[in-house]
Amino acid sequence: MLTAANNEMLTRVGPGTPMGNLMREYWIPACLSSELKSDGEPMRLLLLGEQLIAFRDTDGRVGIMEHRCPHRCASLFFGRNEEGGLRCVYHGWKFDVEGNCTDMPNVPPSQDFKERIKAKAYKVVERSGIVWTYMGKRAEAPPLPSLEIINLPEDERTVRVHQRECNWFQSLEGDIDTSHFGFLHIGGLKMDDVDSRTIHKWGVGDRAPEYKATETEWGTMYAAYRPAEPGTYYYRFAHFIFPFITLTPNGLFEDQVACTFNVPMDDTHTMTYNLTWKGKTRPLETLANGEWIPGLKPDMQYLPNTNDWYGRHRLVARRENDYFIDRDKQKTDSYTGIQGIGRQDQAAVECMGEIVDRTLEHLAPSDRMIAITRRRCLEAAQMLMKDGTVPATVDNPDICHRARGGAFVASAKIDWLDAYNQQLQTAKSPLGRLERLPQAAE
Ligand code: FES
Ligand SMILES: [Fe+2]
């Protein structure tokens, strides 16, 4: 459980909040590059509780700024995006992507004071098909995030985005709650149902593993482990990386180049970005006969986007329709009766309410990673408040190359972190970054 005060601190992300301040130390995924066209429609963008406008100018540069015009606060959503800037339709003031006022046509030239007007605009960089923005206070922004999956060429990566109607940390906790996999996703599966050659059979056969978890320079990490062949353990490793990134365990450690961003739109809505290397082995998803494990076949259908603050990347299966739960299938086919691993996760994290009341919980040993990640985040937010100290990854994001999620089998005689470091030595690294930075947790 968490006290009500700590739950507030952990979940609130608006300007001036402790967690919101911590996130503003980092570059943040704002939207997909493909969502903005040169001289195209300005887009409403909700980020860390701030109502913003994103647009791409005539030269292809992206601007992200406060949606209210600095003149008399009409929304720049209605603006004309033309000839190198966004022009407010109320009185014609015009702004470039950096927020400079470049035209003030409703005042006589002698009284023009446009050089003194600046819209609140954030720094923007495009990389990996994503528009990143820096919403913090530094005059010079910190380095961009440096995960291997981000650094890969665009055609080697898939990016999937969807909105969750719940708090960012709730969404993130779903990724680091490893214990749910054996129930929510494969609760009806038996060890004999899967290919006897897959190492994941050990996870199917034992759903109550032991856990190790520790703080790291980049955030936190854990391993769930249970016996495999005599003298070995089947491990599943995963990580939390500041400020809202997860590396999940569902796949093979040797090639699991992937990550998830849980980006807060506001306190009660989260935009998740799943980035995956196309060269990665598929996770456990089929039976021995090659058919999909019942209930796991993805069925991610999207509602049409709208111009609303909450109108982008919404799924058809949602709270209002109970995620199309099929009670007959729940009895006969899959554990949940909800179709698709992503939809099952969505249902689990959203059904707790927009911001779960963590004073009501009863955490178990299987929740150790969740408990230490909460503490790590709260302490980081408090350190920032106290004396401005930021996590090491703000100024040195390369630290994150030491984090890798996934499953492997290793000798039961060696320590879990030694097993992790050994696997890192041989893990595939498309850009060769893991070999360069071999040491894992401190
Ligand atoms: S409110 Fe935008 S130009 Fe007047
Ligand atoms: Fe899940």
Tab-separated table of C-alpha atoms and ligand atoms in Angstrom:
chain	number	residue	atom	x	y	z
A	1	MET	CA	0.000	0.000	0.000
A	2	LEU	CA	0.920	3.642	-0.215
A	3	THR	CA	-0.178	6.542	1.970
A	4	ALA	CA	-2.675	8.900	0.383
A	5	ALA	CA	-0.044	11.671	0.405
A	6	ASN	CA	2.543	9.520	-1.370
A	7	ASN	CA	-0.066	8.349	-3.868
A	8	GLU	CA	-0.757	11.985	-4.661
A	9	MET	CA	2.928	12.738	-5.081
A	10	LEU	CA	3.482	9.718	-7.311
A	11	THR	CA	0.573	10.286	-9.624
A	12	ARG	CA	0.285	14.063	-10.167
A	13	VAL	CA	2.268	15.427	-13.089
A	14	GLY	CA	1.050	18.972	-13.721
A	15	PRO	CA	3.376	22.014	-13.615
A	16	GLY	CA	4.997	22.431	-10.186
A	17	THR	CA	4.212	18.929	-8.911
A	18	PRO	CA	7.184	16.857	-7.654
A	19	MET	CA	6.771	14.044	-10.225
A	20	GLY	CA	5.848	16.514	-12.929
A	21	ASN	CA	9.067	18.398	-12.228
A	22	LEU	CA	11.086	15.182	-12.398
A	23	MET	CA	9.604	14.294	-15.788
A	24	ARG	CA	10.327	17.787	-17.073
A	25	GLU	CA	14.037	17.062	-16.610
A	26	TYR	CA	13.809	14.612	-19.540
A	27	TRP	CA	12.930	14.732	-23.214
A	28	ILE	CA	9.397	13.435	-23.620
A	29	PRO	CA	7.678	11.717	-26.577
A	30	ALA	CA	5.031	14.231	-27.687
A	31	CYS	CA	3.493	12.574	-30.757
A	32	LEU	CA	4.399	10.667	-33.899
A	33	SER	CA	6.187	12.596	-36.643
A	34	SER	CA	3.572	11.279	-39.065
A	35	GLU	CA	0.806	13.118	-37.193
A	36	LEU	CA	1.999	16.544	-38.323
A	37	LYS	CA	2.078	17.724	-41.955
A	38	SER	CA	3.803	20.834	-43.248
A	39	ASP	CA	1.266	23.689	-43.214
A	40	GLY	CA	-1.258	21.086	-42.060
A	41	GLU	CA	-3.834	21.296	-39.282
A	42	PRO	CA	-2.532	22.334	-35.862
A	43	MET	CA	-3.054	19.517	-33.367
A	44	ARG	CA	-4.294	19.693	-29.782
A	45	LEU	CA	-1.701	18.028	-27.596
A	46	LEU	CA	-2.108	17.244	-23.916
A	47	LEU	CA	1.206	16.607	-22.175
A	48	LEU	CA	1.897	16.478	-18.431
A	49	GLY	CA	-1.391	18.263	-17.839
A	50	GLU	CA	-0.521	21.152	-20.176
A	51	GLN	CA	-2.790	22.050	-23.070
A	52	LEU	CA	-0.505	22.594	-26.049
A	53	ILE	CA	-0.649	23.008	-29.802
A	54	ALA	CA	1.657	21.091	-32.137
A	55	PHE	CA	2.179	22.086	-35.754
A	56	ARG	CA	4.666	21.627	-38.587
A	57	ASP	CA	5.617	24.780	-40.453
A	58	THR	CA	6.254	25.356	-44.151
A	59	ASP	CA	9.892	24.262	-43.796
A	60	GLY	CA	8.947	21.064	-41.967
A	61	ARG	CA	9.984	22.280	-38.517
A	62	VAL	CA	7.732	21.264	-35.589
A	63	GLY	CA	6.483	23.736	-32.994
A	64	ILE	CA	4.934	22.823	-29.643
A	65	MET	CA	3.487	25.710	-27.688
A	66	GLU	CA	0.906	26.756	-25.130
A	67	HIS	CA	-2.453	26.632	-26.896
A	68	ARG	CA	-3.589	30.090	-25.766
A	69	CYS	CA	-2.395	32.984	-27.870
A	70	PRO	CA	-0.282	35.454	-25.838
A	71	HIS	CA	-2.496	38.332	-27.030
A	72	ARG	CA	-5.938	37.636	-25.586
A	73	CYS	CA	-5.743	33.891	-25.131
A	74	ALA	CA	-7.770	32.625	-28.094
A	75	SER	CA	-6.771	29.042	-28.849
A	76	LEU	CA	-4.119	28.643	-31.506
A	77	PHE	CA	-5.853	25.401	-32.469
A	78	PHE	CA	-7.960	27.554	-34.788
A	79	GLY	CA	-4.840	29.191	-36.191
A	80	ARG	CA	-3.769	29.410	-39.830
A	81	ASN	CA	-0.646	27.320	-40.343
A	82	GLU	CA	0.980	29.046	-43.308
A	83	GLU	CA	4.119	30.737	-44.608
A	84	GLY	CA	6.493	29.714	-41.834
A	85	GLY	CA	4.311	30.011	-38.754
A	86	LEU	CA	0.980	29.776	-36.987
A	87	ARG	CA	-1.277	32.807	-37.232
A	88	CYS	CA	-3.958	33.329	-34.582
A	89	VAL	CA	-7.307	33.863	-36.298
A	90	TYR	CA	-8.609	36.299	-33.666
A	91	HIS	CA	-6.412	39.334	-34.463
A	92	GLY	CA	-3.817	37.867	-36.796
A	93	TRP	CA	-0.730	37.677	-34.580
A	94	LYS	CA	1.726	35.156	-35.955
A	95	PHE	CA	4.243	32.872	-34.226
A	96	ASP	CA	7.147	30.778	-35.457
A	97	VAL	CA	8.005	27.321	-34.076
A	98	GLU	CA	10.129	28.885	-31.331
A	99	GLY	CA	7.237	31.033	-30.134
A	100	ASN	CA	8.596	34.323	-31.517
A	101	CYS	CA	5.888	36.727	-32.566
A	102	THR	CA	6.710	37.525	-36.200
A	103	ASP	CA	3.712	39.626	-37.132
A	104	MET	CA	1.273	41.889	-35.285
A	105	PRO	CA	-0.976	43.150	-38.068
A	106	ASN	CA	-3.740	44.708	-35.944
A	107	VAL	CA	-1.581	47.566	-34.580
A	108	PRO	CA	-0.057	50.473	-36.508
A	109	PRO	CA	3.603	49.802	-37.373
A	110	SER	CA	4.687	52.621	-35.062
A	111	GLN	CA	3.073	50.867	-32.081
A	112	ASP	CA	4.113	47.325	-32.951
A	113	PHE	CA	5.764	45.531	-29.998
A	114	LYS	CA	6.068	42.040	-31.434
A	115	GLU	CA	9.730	41.674	-30.426
A	116	ARG	CA	8.576	41.752	-26.784
A	117	ILE	CA	5.993	38.982	-27.258
A	118	LYS	CA	6.868	35.321	-27.013
A	119	ALA	CA	4.487	32.402	-26.925
A	120	LYS	CA	5.456	29.720	-24.408
A	121	ALA	CA	7.100	27.191	-26.738
A	122	TYR	CA	9.086	24.065	-25.911
A	123	LYS	CA	12.215	22.711	-27.549
A	124	VAL	CA	11.497	20.009	-30.125
A	125	VAL	CA	13.579	17.284	-31.768
A	126	GLU	CA	12.415	14.564	-34.151
A	127	ARG	CA	13.967	11.161	-33.926
A	128	SER	CA	12.829	7.566	-34.495
A	129	GLY	CA	9.586	8.743	-36.074
A	130	ILE	CA	8.710	10.460	-32.791
A	131	VAL	CA	8.513	14.158	-31.940
A	132	TRP	CA	10.312	14.724	-28.621
A	133	THR	CA	9.920	17.807	-26.502
A	134	TYR	CA	11.793	19.226	-23.533
A	135	MET	CA	9.468	20.980	-21.080
A	136	GLY	CA	12.029	21.733	-18.388
A	137	LYS	CA	13.771	24.865	-17.209
A	138	ARG	CA	17.337	24.397	-18.461
A	139	ALA	CA	18.466	26.899	-21.055
A	140	GLU	CA	20.333	24.076	-22.728
A	141	ALA	CA	18.310	20.871	-22.847
A	142	PRO	CA	19.868	17.616	-21.598
A	143	PRO	CA	20.912	14.886	-24.063
A	144	LEU	CA	18.202	12.926	-25.837
A	145	PRO	CA	17.260	9.493	-24.529
A	146	SER	CA	19.674	6.843	-25.702
A	147	LEU	CA	18.040	3.442	-25.651
A	148	GLU	CA	19.153	1.062	-28.365
A	149	ILE	CA	15.626	0.728	-29.721
A	150	ILE	CA	15.448	4.504	-30.213
A	151	ASN	CA	18.820	4.645	-31.923
A	152	LEU	CA	17.977	1.921	-34.463
A	153	PRO	CA	17.203	2.903	-38.054
A	154	GLU	CA	13.512	3.546	-38.483
A	155	ASP	CA	12.844	0.611	-40.812
A	156	GLU	CA	14.108	-1.845	-38.188
A	157	ARG	CA	11.535	-0.822	-35.613
A	158	THR	CA	7.769	-0.940	-35.132
A	159	VAL	CA	6.049	1.753	-33.079
A	160	ARG	CA	2.548	1.246	-31.715
A	161	VAL	CA	0.753	3.985	-29.818
A	162	HIS	CA	-2.417	3.814	-27.791
A	163	GLN	CA	-4.109	5.843	-25.141
A	164	ARG	CA	-4.978	4.533	-21.689
A	165	GLU	CA	-7.646	6.179	-19.610
A	166	CYS	CA	-5.802	5.953	-16.337
A	167	ASN	CA	-2.870	7.493	-14.510
A	168	TRP	CA	0.606	7.027	-15.968
A	169	PHE	CA	1.993	5.118	-12.996
A	170	GLN	CA	-0.921	2.693	-13.037
A	171	SER	CA	-0.185	2.008	-16.676
A	172	LEU	CA	3.516	1.588	-15.899
A	173	GLU	CA	2.831	-0.740	-12.967
A	174	GLY	CA	1.058	-3.059	-15.391
A	175	ASP	CA	4.361	-3.475	-17.225
A	176	ILE	CA	6.409	-4.297	-14.128
A	177	ASP	CA	3.753	-6.494	-12.511
A	178	THR	CA	5.248	-9.725	-13.782
A	179	SER	CA	3.083	-11.992	-11.691
A	180	HIS	CA	-0.037	-11.283	-13.743
A	181	PHE	CA	1.323	-12.934	-16.891
A	182	GLY	CA	0.571	-16.469	-15.713
A	183	PHE	CA	-3.014	-15.532	-14.952
A	184	LEU	CA	-4.394	-12.623	-16.964
A	185	HIS	CA	-2.723	-13.754	-20.200
A	186	ILE	CA	-2.099	-17.499	-19.996
A	187	GLY	CA	-4.186	-18.554	-17.001
A	188	GLY	CA	-5.764	-21.444	-18.919
A	189	LEU	CA	-2.535	-22.738	-20.457
A	190	LYS	CA	-0.828	-25.975	-19.396
A	191	MET	CA	2.835	-26.872	-19.762
A	192	ASP	CA	1.983	-29.687	-22.178
A	193	ASP	CA	0.156	-27.235	-24.458
A	194	VAL	CA	3.339	-25.441	-25.546
A	195	ASP	CA	6.347	-26.527	-27.597
A	196	SER	CA	8.578	-28.616	-25.312
A	197	ARG	CA	11.659	-26.847	-26.785
A	198	THR	CA	10.676	-23.357	-25.624
A	199	ILE	CA	12.261	-22.189	-22.391
A	200	HIS	CA	9.043	-20.342	-21.597
A	201	LYS	CA	7.436	-23.682	-20.699
A	202	TRP	CA	9.033	-23.296	-17.261
A	203	GLY	CA	7.015	-20.165	-16.677
A	204	VAL	CA	3.845	-21.936	-17.770
A	205	GLY	CA	4.528	-24.795	-15.385
A	206	ASP	CA	5.233	-22.637	-12.321
A	207	ARG	CA	3.237	-19.466	-11.703
A	208	ALA	CA	4.488	-18.699	-8.222
A	209	PRO	CA	8.182	-17.908	-8.737
A	210	GLU	CA	10.662	-16.298	-6.384
A	211	TYR	CA	11.649	-12.669	-6.963
A	212	LYS	CA	14.712	-10.495	-6.729
A	213	ALA	CA	14.596	-6.751	-7.240
A	214	THR	CA	17.026	-3.891	-6.824
A	215	GLU	CA	17.511	-0.223	-7.482
A	216	THR	CA	19.762	0.653	-10.414
A	217	GLU	CA	21.329	3.803	-11.787
A	218	TRP	CA	18.636	3.936	-14.448
A	219	GLY	CA	15.744	3.113	-12.102
A	220	THR	CA	14.917	-0.393	-10.882
A	221	MET	CA	15.114	-3.987	-12.100
A	222	TYR	CA	13.812	-7.378	-11.073
A	223	ALA	CA	14.034	-11.028	-11.902
A	224	ALA	CA	11.356	-13.646	-11.372
A	225	TYR	CA	12.928	-17.105	-11.255
A	226	ARG	CA	11.842	-20.700	-10.892
A	227	PRO	CA	13.538	-24.066	-11.428
A	228	ALA	CA	14.082	-25.188	-15.024
A	229	GLU	CA	16.297	-28.182	-15.987
A	230	PRO	CA	18.050	-29.628	-12.889
A	231	GLY	CA	20.561	-27.124	-11.534
A	232	THR	CA	19.161	-24.187	-13.512
A	233	TYR	CA	16.641	-21.401	-13.172
A	234	TYR	CA	14.323	-19.905	-15.764
A	235	TYR	CA	14.670	-16.148	-15.270
A	236	ARG	CA	12.461	-13.297	-16.439
A	237	PHE	CA	14.144	-9.879	-16.146
A	238	ALA	CA	12.563	-6.463	-16.546
A	239	HIS	CA	13.347	-2.827	-15.792
A	240	PHE	CA	11.936	0.545	-14.931
A	241	ILE	CA	13.907	3.418	-16.445
A	242	PHE	CA	13.358	7.041	-15.413
A	243	PRO	CA	11.075	8.763	-15.894
A	244	PHE	CA	8.353	6.460	-17.347
A	245	ILE	CA	10.034	3.756	-19.447
A	246	THR	CA	9.725	0.000	-19.030
A	247	LEU	CA	11.573	-2.940	-20.539
A	248	THR	CA	9.289	-5.933	-20.155
A	249	PRO	CA	10.296	-9.598	-19.727
A	250	ASN	CA	8.013	-11.218	-22.294
A	251	GLY	CA	10.498	-12.523	-24.862
A	252	LEU	CA	14.020	-13.892	-25.168
A	253	PHE	CA	16.672	-11.882	-23.369
A	254	GLU	CA	19.159	-12.413	-26.181
A	255	ASP	CA	17.298	-10.262	-28.695
A	256	GLN	CA	14.612	-8.355	-26.815
A	257	VAL	CA	15.382	-4.839	-28.046
A	258	ALA	CA	12.180	-3.027	-27.125
A	259	CYS	CA	10.695	-0.570	-24.671
A	260	THR	CA	7.473	1.092	-23.603
A	261	PHE	CA	6.981	4.765	-22.777
A	262	ASN	CA	4.076	5.582	-20.457
A	263	VAL	CA	3.721	9.285	-21.211
A	264	PRO	CA	1.266	11.185	-19.023
A	265	MET	CA	-1.182	13.294	-20.999
A	266	ASP	CA	-2.571	14.481	-17.674
A	267	ASP	CA	-3.173	12.825	-14.301
A	268	THR	CA	-5.825	10.478	-15.668
A	269	HIS	CA	-4.776	9.756	-19.269
A	270	THR	CA	-1.612	8.110	-20.570
A	271	MET	CA	-0.213	7.754	-24.082
A	272	THR	CA	1.763	4.533	-24.372
A	273	TYR	CA	4.417	4.058	-27.049
A	274	ASN	CA	5.572	0.476	-27.687
A	275	LEU	CA	8.818	0.344	-29.661
A	276	THR	CA	10.037	-3.064	-30.860
A	277	TRP	CA	12.982	-4.248	-32.925
A	278	LYS	CA	11.693	-6.162	-35.935
A	279	GLY	CA	14.553	-8.658	-35.545
A	280	LYS	CA	13.390	-9.784	-32.118
A	281	THR	CA	12.083	-13.339	-31.584
A	282	ARG	CA	8.335	-13.546	-31.031
A	283	PRO	CA	7.386	-14.081	-27.367
A	284	LEU	CA	5.363	-17.040	-26.142
A	285	GLU	CA	2.112	-16.716	-28.062
A	286	THR	CA	1.449	-20.058	-29.780
A	287	LEU	CA	0.598	-23.600	-28.767
A	288	ALA	CA	2.725	-26.629	-29.727
A	289	ASN	CA	0.564	-27.013	-32.859
A	290	GLY	CA	1.376	-23.468	-33.993
A	291	GLU	CA	-2.061	-22.010	-33.266
A	292	TRP	CA	-2.480	-18.921	-31.133
A	293	ILE	CA	-2.725	-19.488	-27.403
A	294	PRO	CA	-6.456	-18.955	-26.763
A	295	GLY	CA	-7.178	-15.310	-26.016
A	296	LEU	CA	-3.757	-13.980	-27.048
A	297	LYS	CA	-4.254	-13.062	-30.703
A	298	PRO	CA	-4.062	-9.248	-30.850
A	299	ASP	CA	-7.185	-7.333	-31.784
A	300	MET	CA	-6.155	-3.679	-31.480
A	301	GLN	CA	-8.751	-1.663	-33.340
A	302	TYR	CA	-8.752	2.108	-33.056
A	303	LEU	CA	-11.552	4.652	-32.939
A	304	PRO	CA	-11.231	7.410	-35.545
A	305	ASN	CA	-9.065	10.237	-34.214
A	306	THR	CA	-10.850	13.461	-33.308
A	307	ASN	CA	-9.607	16.986	-32.558
A	308	ASP	CA	-10.475	16.612	-28.883
A	309	TRP	CA	-7.721	16.826	-26.248
A	310	TYR	CA	-8.359	13.131	-25.649
A	311	GLY	CA	-9.207	12.258	-29.241
A	312	ARG	CA	-6.053	10.459	-30.445
A	313	HIS	CA	-5.095	6.763	-30.481
A	314	ARG	CA	-8.151	5.503	-28.597
A	315	LEU	CA	-9.057	1.838	-28.742
A	316	VAL	CA	-12.471	0.514	-29.732
A	317	ALA	CA	-12.479	-2.001	-26.856
A	318	ARG	CA	-12.767	0.170	-23.779
A	319	ARG	CA	-14.175	0.646	-20.328
A	320	GLU	CA	-17.651	1.549	-21.609
A	321	ASN	CA	-18.055	-1.772	-23.444
A	322	ASP	CA	-16.220	-3.879	-20.838
A	323	TYR	CA	-13.534	-4.592	-23.436
A	324	PHE	CA	-16.022	-6.926	-25.169
A	325	ILE	CA	-15.609	-9.557	-22.472
A	326	ASP	CA	-17.136	-12.861	-23.573
A	327	ARG	CA	-18.326	-14.792	-20.524
A	328	ASP	CA	-18.759	-18.030	-22.488
A	329	LYS	CA	-15.167	-17.837	-23.684
A	330	GLN	CA	-14.083	-17.065	-20.132
A	331	LYS	CA	-15.503	-20.478	-19.169
A	332	THR	CA	-14.257	-22.451	-22.154
A	333	ASP	CA	-11.484	-20.684	-24.043
A	334	SER	CA	-9.328	-18.121	-22.228
A	335	TYR	CA	-8.797	-17.089	-18.638
A	336	THR	CA	-10.330	-13.647	-19.119
A	337	GLY	CA	-12.740	-13.935	-22.040
A	338	ILE	CA	-11.073	-10.701	-23.225
A	339	GLN	CA	-9.361	-10.977	-26.594
A	340	GLY	CA	-5.725	-9.977	-27.056
A	341	ILE	CA	-2.826	-9.521	-24.673
A	342	GLY	CA	-2.867	-5.731	-25.062
A	343	ARG	CA	-6.590	-5.492	-24.422
A	344	GLN	CA	-6.256	-7.694	-21.340
A	345	ASP	CA	-3.568	-5.364	-19.979
A	346	GLN	CA	-5.679	-2.331	-20.844
A	347	ALA	CA	-8.666	-3.732	-18.967
A	348	ALA	CA	-6.574	-4.588	-15.906
A	349	VAL	CA	-4.990	-1.151	-15.495
A	350	GLU	CA	-8.063	0.908	-16.378
A	351	CYS	CA	-10.600	-1.051	-14.315
A	352	MET	CA	-8.962	0.115	-11.062
A	353	GLY	CA	-10.267	3.626	-11.723
A	354	GLU	CA	-8.506	6.657	-13.134
A	355	ILE	CA	-6.143	6.983	-10.164
A	356	VAL	CA	-6.169	3.863	-8.043
A	357	ASP	CA	-6.460	4.369	-4.294
A	358	ARG	CA	-3.295	2.588	-3.181
A	359	THR	CA	-4.249	2.829	0.498
A	360	LEU	CA	-6.617	-0.080	-0.206
A	361	GLU	CA	-3.986	-2.531	-1.461
A	362	HIS	CA	-2.407	-5.568	0.177
A	363	LEU	CA	0.894	-6.038	-1.610
A	364	ALA	CA	2.424	-9.537	-1.805
A	365	PRO	CA	6.032	-10.728	-2.243
A	366	SER	CA	5.263	-10.844	-5.986
A	367	ASP	CA	4.839	-7.044	-5.881
A	368	ARG	CA	8.359	-6.305	-4.711
A	369	MET	CA	9.320	-4.597	-7.976
A	370	ILE	CA	6.255	-2.386	-7.756
A	371	ALA	CA	7.076	-1.420	-4.180
A	372	ILE	CA	10.716	-0.499	-4.869
A	373	THR	CA	9.833	1.376	-8.049
A	374	ARG	CA	7.329	3.536	-6.179
A	375	ARG	CA	9.939	4.263	-3.558
A	376	ARG	CA	12.613	5.014	-6.172
A	377	CYS	CA	10.328	7.482	-7.947
A	378	LEU	CA	9.216	9.186	-4.748
A	379	GLU	CA	12.802	9.536	-3.526
A	380	ALA	CA	13.944	10.934	-6.877
A	381	ALA	CA	11.124	13.484	-6.847
A	382	GLN	CA	11.994	14.439	-3.263
A	383	MET	CA	15.713	14.800	-4.043
A	384	LEU	CA	14.882	17.116	-6.906
A	385	MET	CA	12.658	19.178	-4.640
A	386	LYS	CA	15.241	19.306	-1.863
A	387	ASP	CA	18.373	20.404	-3.694
A	388	GLY	CA	17.838	20.029	-7.408
A	389	THR	CA	19.560	16.634	-7.677
A	390	VAL	CA	18.436	14.696	-10.744
A	391	PRO	CA	18.808	10.972	-11.560
A	392	ALA	CA	22.065	10.130	-13.355
A	393	THR	CA	20.249	9.292	-16.600
A	394	VAL	CA	19.235	12.945	-17.130
A	395	ASP	CA	22.775	13.947	-18.077
A	396	ASN	CA	24.103	10.517	-19.012
A	397	PRO	CA	21.358	8.588	-20.823
A	398	ASP	CA	23.882	6.032	-22.134
A	399	ILE	CA	23.608	4.407	-18.703
A	400	CYS	CA	20.349	2.905	-19.968
A	401	HIS	CA	22.225	0.657	-22.406
A	402	ARG	CA	22.961	-1.592	-19.468
A	403	ALA	CA	19.265	-2.439	-19.133
A	404	ARG	CA	17.746	-5.355	-21.045
A	405	GLY	CA	14.523	-7.269	-20.393
A	406	GLY	CA	13.666	-10.844	-21.316
A	407	ALA	CA	13.907	-14.499	-20.324
A	408	PHE	CA	16.792	-16.957	-20.167
A	409	VAL	CA	17.885	-20.118	-18.386
A	410	ALA	CA	21.056	-19.978	-16.284
A	411	SER	CA	22.860	-22.002	-13.654
A	412	ALA	CA	21.176	-21.916	-10.258
A	413	LYS	CA	24.605	-21.686	-8.643
A	414	ILE	CA	25.341	-18.115	-9.661
A	415	ASP	CA	23.919	-14.915	-8.248
A	416	TRP	CA	21.014	-13.383	-10.184
A	417	LEU	CA	22.939	-10.237	-11.103
A	418	ASP	CA	25.962	-12.260	-12.213
A	419	ALA	CA	23.640	-14.326	-14.391
A	420	TYR	CA	22.264	-11.069	-15.818
A	421	ASN	CA	25.729	-9.673	-16.547
A	422	GLN	CA	26.820	-12.888	-18.211
A	423	GLN	CA	23.775	-12.866	-20.478
A	424	LEU	CA	24.481	-9.249	-21.405
A	425	GLN	CA	27.876	-10.311	-22.753
A	426	THR	CA	26.311	-12.508	-25.405
A	427	ALA	CA	22.981	-10.769	-25.987
A	428	LYS	CA	22.361	-9.524	-29.502
A	429	SER	CA	22.844	-5.812	-29.818
A	430	PRO	CA	22.081	-4.457	-33.273
A	431	LEU	CA	24.177	-1.368	-32.593
A	432	GLY	CA	26.790	-3.070	-30.425
A	433	ARG	CA	26.021	-0.944	-27.384
A	434	LEU	CA	25.621	-3.675	-24.772
A	435	GLU	CA	29.140	-4.995	-25.281
A	436	ARG	CA	30.529	-1.513	-24.875
A	437	LEU	CA	28.912	-1.053	-21.484
A	438	PRO	CA	29.083	-4.485	-19.880
A	439	GLN	CA	28.466	-3.751	-16.208
A	440	ALA	CA	24.852	-4.004	-15.057
A	441	ALA	CA	23.521	-2.931	-11.671
A	442	GLU	CA	25.818	-1.285	-9.179
B	1	FES	S1	-5.938	36.519	-29.311
B	1	FES	FE1	-4.551	35.870	-30.769
B	1	FES	S2	-4.160	37.585	-31.988
B	1	FES	FE2	-5.536	38.263	-30.505
B	2	FE	FE	0.384	-8.010	-19.357
